[in-house]
């Protein structure tokens, strides 16, 4: 009971501190901007730890963060092996192939108005579909190893990326295009110097959406069959053994990988589209 | 009548109202290319059936004592489907579209399976796709309602409280870079162990997937009234509550509906994935899993198509509500 009330006191204290920080004199400084979410996250973790210990929740149902951290540290080689299998081999290769293919198709579709009018509604429709459902079929076709996971990722990222790129390529004003025409620029020059750069904010939007989709695709595809390594494989077998600390450790791996992946794309976006209003502030 | 005839031209409106004419014109602009693309896709599917099923087709022919090009079975197994199809064109084409458990069933086989699943069984039978679709749809809708409610509540909090904006919003974003699907098996097993099973665990996964688009869209929508509009209300002496109900909430509706459409699609994915890890006995995800265990490819494709129809129906229904509601509110339809 003591631990639970301690948790409540901690929660109230942290919230009060955040409220002071967020409305105080230094409210717009970079340090406060970083500190407030960090304090919130740390409080959640502390609440979890104290709550689990205080209420005597069985380990089988919800392991405490400290236990998960211990598992994480103790089984680092296994986790790394799973990370390489799922993320580097499955998700990343599929992501690169899928996004490159989508951009290429988008450029072709953009050249021919008929194709664009036909492909865009179909692409929009496909982007809303439960594409993960194709995972069993692709696993059947490409075998159990990472190739089938990459194939699932390709199918998953293709349509969101296509829709975004086509929208981006259409995002130039008639004034800008007229200027290119007065320069005597041909189709290819206009594409490379004006329309592709102008499409970059949209392309990066698609790339960022696809980072999450890629990880989801690779993990879900492993539920349908995989060699004896991989994040999805480890999660489904560990759940079967009720080794939930291992499951949470794998989730932490997936979360870190996903966040870093997203962060990397976002950092790249900042460098490439430095001219966009949302980055100039 | 050509596309360029103005609606107001003499005789243009004969036999149909302007609204119908506009619709017909829009359809013609969109429908022909879309149908072309779909037709090309279906043609490509039929074409792909030939090399994909060539291995099995040639093997069947060999068993029936029809001469096939590489005579030894071991040699055939080494070859790719395309090479086999090229060396035995007649056999491969003849056997491509009618196989049971084909590697790639032809569209008409899938359509037949879908038809027998929808119309050929009584609705309550567990071989009926309608029954499985309903199991998945109920979890989807429950999760969608949870997720939307949570999303709107969070968005209202974020717009009104700076502390919540600064502390919750970054974690809401991080929560989406976590492949939540990874947690699905655990949520189901853990809830099962405390005695909750059936629809609720799937709905929780659905809710998690659908809350984020709603939060982002609603925050954007609730902040969309500009300073002039807010100033006007403050000159009227409106309270925060009145500003919320009379300005912010109505202004956020277009954003809300855009998010809801994304949210319901995500929520359907959540419900399907929620059925995968526990070997659930009912639902479209369960059909996918059973199909993949027993190599019933037609069953997988039929379940997939059913999920497609379900997603399209949900998004379409929301779109219809959006059109009516925004029309009533005097916004662009």
XYZ file of C-alpha atoms in Angstrom:
614
model
C 0.000 0.000 0.000
C 2.917 2.240 0.870
C 4.383 1.846 -2.611
C 1.067 2.641 -4.259
C 0.567 5.817 -2.278
C 4.189 6.712 -2.998
C 3.380 6.307 -6.691
C 0.394 8.645 -6.385
C 2.468 11.248 -4.541
C 5.178 10.953 -7.188
C 2.598 11.408 -9.957
C 1.145 14.521 -8.357
C 4.621 15.939 -7.717
C 5.831 15.346 -11.266
C 2.650 16.806 -12.733
C 2.996 19.887 -10.540
C 6.620 20.261 -11.618
C 5.655 19.940 -15.279
C 2.887 22.485 -14.835
C 5.354 24.909 -13.256
C 7.878 24.316 -16.042
C 5.360 24.566 -18.872
C 3.805 27.819 -17.702
C 6.855 29.296 -15.983
C 9.232 31.992 -17.246
C 11.472 29.579 -19.234
C 8.507 27.964 -20.976
C 9.815 28.287 -24.512
C 13.447 27.366 -23.922
C 14.831 24.212 -25.524
C 15.714 22.668 -22.156
C 12.144 22.903 -20.863
C 10.769 21.594 -24.149
C 12.933 18.504 -23.778
C 12.542 18.168 -20.012
C 8.733 18.160 -19.806
C 8.134 15.052 -21.947
C 11.118 13.295 -20.361
C 9.773 13.917 -16.854
C 6.378 12.656 -18.000
C 7.906 9.484 -19.462
C 10.068 8.835 -16.400
C 7.031 9.294 -14.161
C 5.073 6.739 -16.168
C 7.933 4.233 -15.808
C 8.190 4.891 -12.056
C 4.406 4.505 -11.689
C 4.587 1.213 -13.536
C 7.398 -0.080 -11.315
C 5.808 1.034 -8.048
C 2.352 -0.067 -9.108
C 3.480 -3.563 -10.073
C 5.445 -4.010 -6.852
C 2.870 -2.346 -4.638
C -0.142 -4.227 -5.969
C 1.753 -7.546 -6.218
C 0.841 -8.010 -9.879
C 2.157 -11.440 -10.929
C 5.242 -11.320 -13.130
C 3.408 -13.424 -15.698
C 0.932 -10.659 -16.350
C 2.986 -7.487 -16.196
C 6.716 -7.554 -15.466
C 8.220 -4.477 -13.800
C 10.450 -2.201 -15.904
C 13.513 -3.147 -13.838
C 12.975 -6.841 -14.637
C 12.587 -6.029 -18.318
C 15.773 -3.959 -18.261
C 17.629 -6.872 -16.657
C 16.373 -9.255 -19.349
C 17.303 -6.733 -22.014
C 20.851 -6.448 -20.694
C 21.203 -10.173 -20.120
C 20.055 -11.352 -23.545
C 21.674 -8.708 -25.669
C 23.181 -11.135 -28.258
C 19.793 -12.745 -28.943
C 18.146 -9.363 -29.246
C 20.843 -8.177 -31.649
C 20.414 -11.294 -33.791
C 16.650 -10.690 -33.946
C 17.215 -7.028 -34.742
C 19.506 -7.885 -37.664
C 17.075 -10.488 -39.008
C 13.909 -8.420 -38.756
C 15.046 -4.855 -39.146
C 18.214 -4.789 -41.238
C 17.370 -7.721 -43.508
C 13.573 -7.707 -43.671
C 12.270 -4.229 -43.002
C 15.081 -2.073 -44.355
C 15.590 -3.871 -47.679
C 11.851 -3.985 -48.287
C 11.548 -0.317 -47.355
C 14.238 0.742 -49.822
C 12.852 -1.403 -52.674
C 9.236 -0.431 -52.031
C 9.853 3.308 -51.732
C 12.145 3.428 -54.773
C 9.610 1.503 -56.870
C 6.775 3.762 -55.701
C 8.682 6.934 -56.583
C 9.549 5.519 -60.019
C 5.934 4.541 -60.721
C 4.768 7.935 -59.470
C 7.061 9.732 -61.913
C 5.726 7.611 -64.787
C 2.136 8.125 -63.649
C 2.752 11.843 -63.407
C 3.953 11.959 -67.028
C 0.680 10.513 -68.355
C -2.516 12.174 -67.114
C -4.567 9.096 -68.008
C -2.415 6.871 -65.811
C -2.563 9.374 -62.970
C -6.352 9.578 -63.072
C -6.549 5.792 -63.048
C -3.759 4.939 -60.615
C -4.467 7.544 -57.957
C -7.955 6.345 -56.898
C -6.766 2.738 -57.032
C -3.676 3.667 -55.014
C -5.736 5.607 -52.475
C -8.038 2.637 -52.139
C -5.175 0.175 -51.738
C -3.452 2.406 -49.174
C -6.511 2.076 -46.908
C -6.665 -1.702 -47.159
C -5.492 -4.216 -44.592
C -2.456 -5.073 -46.707
C -0.877 -7.045 -43.845
C -3.356 -9.721 -44.894
C -1.155 -10.519 -47.873
C 1.553 -11.701 -45.459
C 0.539 -15.406 -45.486
C 0.462 -15.444 -49.292
C 3.853 -13.794 -49.646
C 5.378 -16.073 -47.000
C 4.086 -19.006 -49.047
C 5.674 -17.633 -52.218
C 9.030 -16.402 -50.990
C 9.803 -18.890 -48.231
C 10.347 -18.426 -44.512
C 13.513 -16.321 -44.590
C 13.821 -12.550 -44.759
C 12.958 -12.344 -48.471
C 9.269 -12.911 -47.757
C 9.363 -10.281 -44.992
C 10.930 -7.799 -47.391
C 8.200 -8.621 -49.921
C 5.460 -7.895 -47.370
C 7.159 -4.598 -46.536
C 7.404 -3.697 -50.238
C 3.664 -4.241 -50.715
C 2.840 -2.335 -47.532
C 4.895 0.780 -48.209
C 4.245 0.970 -51.953
C 0.804 2.576 -52.033
C 1.154 5.228 -49.302
C 4.431 6.249 -50.901
C 2.886 6.319 -54.399
C -0.021 8.502 -53.326
C 2.255 10.944 -51.513
C 4.740 11.244 -54.355
C 2.058 11.807 -56.996
C 0.522 14.520 -54.802
C 3.964 16.078 -54.343
C 4.774 16.117 -58.053
C 1.537 18.004 -58.670
C 2.484 20.631 -56.082
C 4.051 23.279 -58.287
C 2.400 26.560 -59.138
C 1.684 27.551 -62.732
C 3.984 30.568 -62.231
C 6.911 28.317 -61.368
C 6.247 26.059 -64.330
C 5.930 29.071 -66.605
C 9.275 30.344 -65.372
C 10.875 27.005 -66.242
C 9.279 27.228 -69.685
C 10.671 30.709 -70.263
C 14.100 29.300 -69.406
C 13.508 26.806 -72.230
C 13.725 23.861 -69.815
C 12.608 20.482 -71.131
C 10.511 17.897 -69.283
C 13.507 16.240 -67.660
C 15.076 19.492 -66.516
C 11.777 20.711 -65.079
C 11.395 17.398 -63.286
C 14.863 17.356 -61.750
C 15.257 21.055 -60.956
C 11.728 22.097 -60.024
C 9.200 19.360 -59.488
C 11.192 16.726 -57.618
C 12.594 19.282 -55.136
C 9.106 20.738 -54.726
C 7.771 17.239 -54.092
C 10.320 16.538 -51.338
C 8.093 17.546 -48.374
C 5.439 15.109 -49.631
C 7.974 12.395 -50.380
C 9.418 12.700 -46.894
C 5.942 12.632 -45.406
C 5.452 9.305 -47.187
C 8.873 8.059 -46.110
C 8.075 8.861 -42.470
C 4.696 7.090 -42.583
C 6.376 4.097 -44.188
C 8.994 3.672 -41.431
C 6.323 2.406 -39.043
C 4.575 0.370 -41.728
C 7.858 -1.323 -42.638
C 8.465 -2.513 -39.073
C 4.859 -3.659 -38.651
C 4.997 -5.561 -41.948
C 8.248 -7.321 -41.098
C 7.064 -8.330 -37.618
C 3.612 -9.500 -38.652
C 5.026 -11.518 -41.555
C 7.090 -13.461 -39.017
C 3.909 -14.642 -37.301
C 3.189 -16.704 -40.444
C 6.476 -18.544 -40.442
C 10.107 -17.614 -40.008
C 13.521 -19.106 -39.284
C 14.263 -19.421 -35.575
C 15.218 -15.785 -35.129
C 13.519 -12.450 -35.638
C 11.536 -10.054 -33.454
C 8.118 -11.380 -34.470
C 9.201 -15.003 -34.064
C 10.656 -14.339 -30.604
C 7.540 -12.475 -29.510
C 5.148 -15.209 -30.581
C 7.248 -18.007 -29.028
C 7.938 -16.080 -25.807
C 4.233 -15.365 -25.391
C 3.673 -19.099 -25.727
C 6.184 -19.704 -22.898
C 4.692 -16.831 -20.865
C 8.164 -15.255 -20.782
C 6.689 -11.775 -20.897
C 9.895 -10.044 -19.806
C 11.470 -11.266 -23.049
C 8.446 -10.048 -25.012
C 8.792 -6.601 -23.472
C 12.517 -6.584 -24.198
C 11.739 -7.323 -27.872
C 9.111 -4.595 -27.840
C 11.741 -2.217 -26.469
C 14.043 -3.238 -29.342
C 11.278 -2.615 -31.856
C 10.425 0.717 -30.225
C 14.032 1.901 -30.216
C 14.557 0.755 -33.799
C 11.308 2.403 -34.900
C 12.082 5.683 -33.143
C 15.640 5.847 -34.451
C 14.492 4.991 -37.969
C 11.843 7.709 -37.840
C 14.331 10.137 -36.309
C 16.891 9.430 -39.031
C 14.358 10.110 -41.785
C 13.177 13.256 -39.999
C 16.776 14.509 -39.681
C 17.364 13.827 -43.370
C 14.151 15.685 -44.166
C 15.381 18.689 -42.244
C 18.558 18.789 -44.337
C 16.839 18.239 -47.685
C 13.793 20.473 -47.249
C 15.450 23.234 -45.235
C 13.636 25.762 -47.450
C 10.151 24.629 -46.428
C 8.204 26.991 -44.110
C 7.759 24.280 -41.485
C 11.549 24.102 -40.996
C 12.429 27.770 -41.194
C 10.519 29.026 -38.177
C -22.053 14.984 -75.755
C -18.396 15.794 -75.347
C -16.728 16.574 -72.049
C -16.368 20.218 -72.914
C -20.030 21.025 -73.478
C -20.946 23.564 -70.808
C -23.746 22.468 -68.538
C -25.636 25.624 -69.471
C -25.427 24.994 -73.216
C -28.675 24.735 -75.098
C -30.094 21.295 -74.807
C -27.386 20.149 -72.403
C -29.844 19.685 -69.573
C -32.467 17.788 -71.545
C -33.423 14.567 -69.902
C -31.309 15.015 -66.821
C -30.707 17.581 -64.158
C -27.489 19.545 -63.946
C -26.481 17.589 -60.882
C -26.780 14.300 -62.730
C -24.892 15.710 -65.683
C -22.073 16.835 -63.396
C -21.973 13.432 -61.804
C -21.915 11.686 -65.171
C -19.157 13.950 -66.373
C -17.104 13.361 -63.241
C -17.652 9.636 -63.521
C -16.537 9.611 -67.119
C -13.385 11.475 -66.238
C -12.536 9.142 -63.390
C -14.222 5.899 -64.315
C -12.568 5.119 -67.642
C -8.977 5.429 -66.360
C -9.785 3.605 -63.127
C -11.494 0.767 -64.971
C -8.558 0.581 -67.372
C -6.081 0.314 -64.515
C -8.198 -2.332 -62.783
C -8.561 -4.277 -66.045
C -4.798 -4.175 -66.579
C -4.251 -5.424 -63.033
C -6.679 -8.325 -63.517
C -5.088 -9.195 -66.869
C -1.684 -9.142 -65.205
C -3.035 -11.420 -62.466
C -4.234 -13.977 -65.072
C -0.893 -13.753 -66.844
C 1.019 -14.228 -63.600
C -0.978 -17.380 -62.875
C 0.796 -19.162 -65.742
C 4.379 -19.084 -64.422
C 3.277 -19.211 -60.767
C 1.326 -22.418 -61.281
C 3.570 -23.886 -63.977
C 5.399 -26.188 -61.567
C 2.237 -27.889 -60.352
C 0.657 -27.922 -63.819
C 3.656 -29.592 -65.435
C 3.892 -32.116 -62.631
C 0.248 -33.065 -63.052
C 0.755 -33.437 -66.777
C 3.787 -35.659 -66.189
C 1.733 -37.883 -63.855
C -0.943 -38.149 -66.542
C 1.772 -39.392 -68.972
C 1.802 -36.295 -71.140
C 5.246 -35.540 -72.508
C 6.830 -32.585 -70.717
C 10.076 -30.914 -71.558
C 12.674 -31.792 -68.894
C 11.799 -35.420 -68.271
C 13.230 -35.902 -64.816
C 11.252 -34.516 -61.896
C 14.445 -33.475 -60.102
C 15.460 -31.347 -63.046
C 12.038 -29.738 -63.137
C 12.219 -28.886 -59.499
C 15.407 -26.955 -60.119
C 13.800 -24.740 -62.724
C 11.918 -21.521 -62.094
C 8.226 -21.230 -62.953
C 8.865 -18.913 -65.891
C 11.386 -21.239 -67.541
C 9.054 -24.212 -67.101
C 6.144 -22.271 -68.585
C 8.261 -21.258 -71.590
C 9.354 -24.827 -72.307
C 5.870 -26.313 -71.880
C 3.589 -23.509 -72.973
C 0.558 -25.666 -73.796
C 0.571 -27.647 -70.559
C 1.307 -24.612 -68.383
C -1.504 -22.515 -69.843
C -3.977 -25.389 -69.736
C -3.245 -26.072 -66.081
C -2.832 -22.515 -64.858
C -6.376 -21.466 -64.064
C -8.157 -24.426 -62.566
C -5.921 -25.905 -59.892
C -6.960 -26.585 -56.360
C -4.592 -25.049 -53.809
C -2.884 -23.172 -56.610
C 0.127 -21.075 -55.668
C -1.724 -18.172 -57.224
C -5.423 -18.876 -57.740
C -6.960 -17.182 -60.757
C -9.359 -14.278 -60.121
C -12.420 -16.305 -61.095
C -11.477 -19.026 -58.596
C -11.197 -16.432 -55.834
C -14.486 -14.879 -56.915
C -16.153 -18.310 -56.804
C -14.754 -18.983 -53.323
C -15.875 -15.536 -52.179
C -19.351 -16.089 -53.635
C -19.718 -19.496 -52.001
C -18.470 -18.020 -48.726
C -20.913 -15.136 -48.819
C -23.994 -16.592 -50.474
C -23.494 -20.355 -50.359
C -23.602 -20.796 -46.579
C -26.129 -19.862 -43.975
C -25.056 -16.664 -42.237
C -24.505 -18.326 -38.865
C -22.366 -21.196 -40.167
C -18.670 -20.859 -39.400
C -17.895 -21.468 -43.047
C -19.732 -18.302 -43.977
C -17.579 -15.281 -44.710
C -20.417 -13.034 -43.582
C -20.147 -14.556 -40.114
C -16.356 -14.104 -39.992
C -16.607 -10.591 -41.372
C -19.142 -9.740 -38.665
C -16.842 -11.071 -35.926
C -14.028 -8.868 -37.204
C -16.285 -5.897 -37.861
C -17.759 -5.914 -34.353
C -14.276 -5.796 -32.810
C -13.274 -3.103 -35.283
C -16.258 -0.906 -34.472
C -15.910 -1.304 -30.708
C -12.213 -0.475 -30.912
C -12.920 2.412 -33.241
C -15.421 3.913 -30.791
C -12.944 3.513 -27.887
C -10.085 4.908 -29.938
C -12.036 7.848 -31.287
C -13.359 8.738 -27.838
C -9.898 8.583 -26.318
C -8.428 10.523 -29.234
C -10.978 13.329 -29.009
C -10.605 13.548 -25.220
C -6.810 13.744 -25.513
C -7.076 16.354 -28.266
C -9.398 18.530 -26.174
C -6.965 18.249 -23.265
C -3.985 19.041 -25.459
C -5.632 22.109 -26.957
C -6.691 23.486 -23.577
C -3.710 22.580 -21.422
C -0.170 23.546 -22.227
C 1.196 20.958 -19.812
C -0.625 18.173 -21.610
C 0.456 19.504 -24.975
C 4.099 19.506 -23.948
C 4.149 16.209 -22.073
C 1.626 13.943 -23.817
C 2.037 14.890 -27.470
C 5.664 13.725 -27.880
C 4.808 10.365 -26.305
C 1.750 9.983 -28.518
C 4.101 10.352 -31.483
C 6.648 7.920 -30.036
C 3.842 5.454 -29.331
C 3.199 5.252 -33.053
C 6.794 4.565 -34.001
C 6.481 1.479 -31.794
C 5.114 -1.268 -33.978
C 2.134 -1.810 -31.708
C 1.278 -4.964 -33.585
C 4.214 -6.451 -31.709
C 2.267 -6.086 -28.475
C -0.883 -7.667 -29.887
C -0.116 -11.281 -28.937
C 0.803 -10.244 -25.419
C -2.280 -8.128 -24.834
C -4.431 -11.044 -25.867
C -2.631 -13.629 -23.754
C -2.452 -11.396 -20.682
C -6.115 -10.402 -20.859
C -7.023 -14.054 -21.398
C -5.140 -14.975 -18.224
C -7.166 -12.477 -16.197
C -10.359 -13.829 -17.698
C -11.103 -11.276 -20.398
C -11.459 -12.774 -23.831
C -13.401 -12.540 -27.031
C -14.024 -9.160 -28.497
C -12.370 -6.834 -25.954
C -8.648 -7.662 -26.502
C -9.027 -7.228 -30.259
C -10.915 -3.992 -29.691
C -8.077 -2.681 -27.506
C -5.571 -3.251 -30.311
C -7.953 -1.572 -32.755
C -8.384 1.346 -30.388
C -4.636 1.785 -30.024
C -4.170 1.904 -33.782
C -7.044 4.296 -34.390
C -6.563 6.832 -31.587
C -3.469 8.478 -33.022
C -4.850 9.765 -36.340
C -7.809 11.153 -34.403
C -5.580 12.968 -31.880
C -3.457 14.548 -34.591
C -6.426 15.499 -36.775
C -8.504 16.836 -33.891
C -5.651 18.931 -32.464
C -5.147 20.432 -35.891
C -8.881 20.956 -36.313
C -9.498 22.481 -32.877
C -6.653 24.902 -33.530
C -7.862 25.749 -37.029
C -9.997 28.826 -36.153
C -7.795 31.839 -36.802
C -7.083 34.767 -34.511
C -9.801 36.947 -36.074
C -12.529 34.419 -35.315
C -11.254 33.907 -31.769
C -11.070 37.687 -31.288
C -14.640 38.074 -32.476
C -15.847 35.592 -29.891
C -13.859 37.290 -27.159
C -15.445 40.618 -28.097
C -18.798 38.869 -27.681
C -17.610 37.972 -24.188
C -17.825 34.257 -24.913
C -16.574 31.875 -22.241
C -14.004 29.169 -23.023
C -16.841 26.676 -23.030
C -18.811 28.686 -25.566
C -15.735 29.172 -27.743
C -15.257 25.426 -27.713
C -18.811 24.450 -28.605
C -19.631 27.251 -31.006
C -16.349 27.746 -32.824
C -13.636 25.160 -32.234
C -15.781 22.031 -32.368
C -17.671 22.921 -35.565
C -14.436 24.122 -37.196
C -12.749 20.809 -36.445
C -15.329 18.623 -38.195
C -13.652 18.359 -41.627
C -10.377 17.425 -39.934
C -12.162 14.941 -37.702
C -13.727 13.115 -40.617
C -10.459 12.943 -42.541
C -8.896 11.337 -39.452
C -11.843 9.036 -38.832
C -11.473 7.544 -42.291
C -7.808 6.768 -41.640
C -8.692 5.582 -38.135
C -11.297 3.042 -39.174
C -8.962 1.502 -41.758
C -6.244 1.226 -39.100
C -8.747 -0.193 -36.675
C -9.702 -2.956 -39.120
C -6.027 -3.857 -39.516
C -5.799 -4.005 -35.726
C -8.761 -6.351 -35.422
C -7.402 -8.676 -38.117
C -3.927 -8.755 -36.611
C -5.481 -9.278 -33.181
C -6.935 -12.535 -34.447
C -3.651 -13.894 -35.730
C -1.489 -14.775 -32.734
C -3.899 -16.732 -30.561
C -5.270 -18.916 -33.289
C -8.720 -17.403 -32.863
C -11.428 -19.611 -34.312
C -13.528 -16.883 -35.891
C -12.875 -13.709 -37.830
C -11.176 -12.804 -41.093
C -7.734 -12.979 -39.472
C -8.506 -16.509 -38.296
C -9.488 -17.419 -41.864
C -6.175 -16.052 -43.115
C -4.256 -18.052 -40.529
C -6.195 -21.273 -41.163
C -5.767 -20.810 -44.901
C -2.028 -20.378 -44.520
C -1.728 -23.477 -42.255
C -3.592 -25.751 -44.653
C -2.371 -24.196 -47.894
C -5.907 -23.163 -48.882
C -4.832 -20.235 -51.016
C -8.307 -19.552 -52.345
C -9.525 -19.196 -48.770
C -6.745 -16.683 -47.994
C -7.523 -14.610 -51.065
C -11.252 -14.715 -50.381
C -10.716 -13.562 -46.784
C -8.437 -10.828 -48.059
C -11.038 -9.659 -50.551
C -13.708 -9.742 -47.864
C -11.477 -7.553 -45.675
C -11.062 -5.207 -48.638
C -14.799 -4.924 -49.141
C -15.253 -4.352 -45.409
C -12.643 -1.577 -45.348
C -14.170 0.073 -48.405
C -17.661 -0.140 -46.894
C -16.527 1.389 -43.571
C -14.660 4.254 -45.229
C -17.547 4.785 -47.641
C -20.094 4.903 -44.817
C -18.020 7.492 -42.959
C -17.703 9.492 -46.163
C -21.488 9.489 -46.572
C -22.003 10.664 -42.974
C -19.380 13.343 -43.571
C -21.133 14.609 -46.687
C -24.527 14.808 -44.991
C -23.206 16.354 -41.771
C -20.944 18.933 -43.384
C -23.719 19.749 -45.845
C -26.112 20.413 -42.959
C -23.492 22.591 -41.288
C -23.197 24.652 -44.448
C -19.666 23.573 -45.199
C -18.472 22.430 -48.569
C -19.999 19.090 -49.482
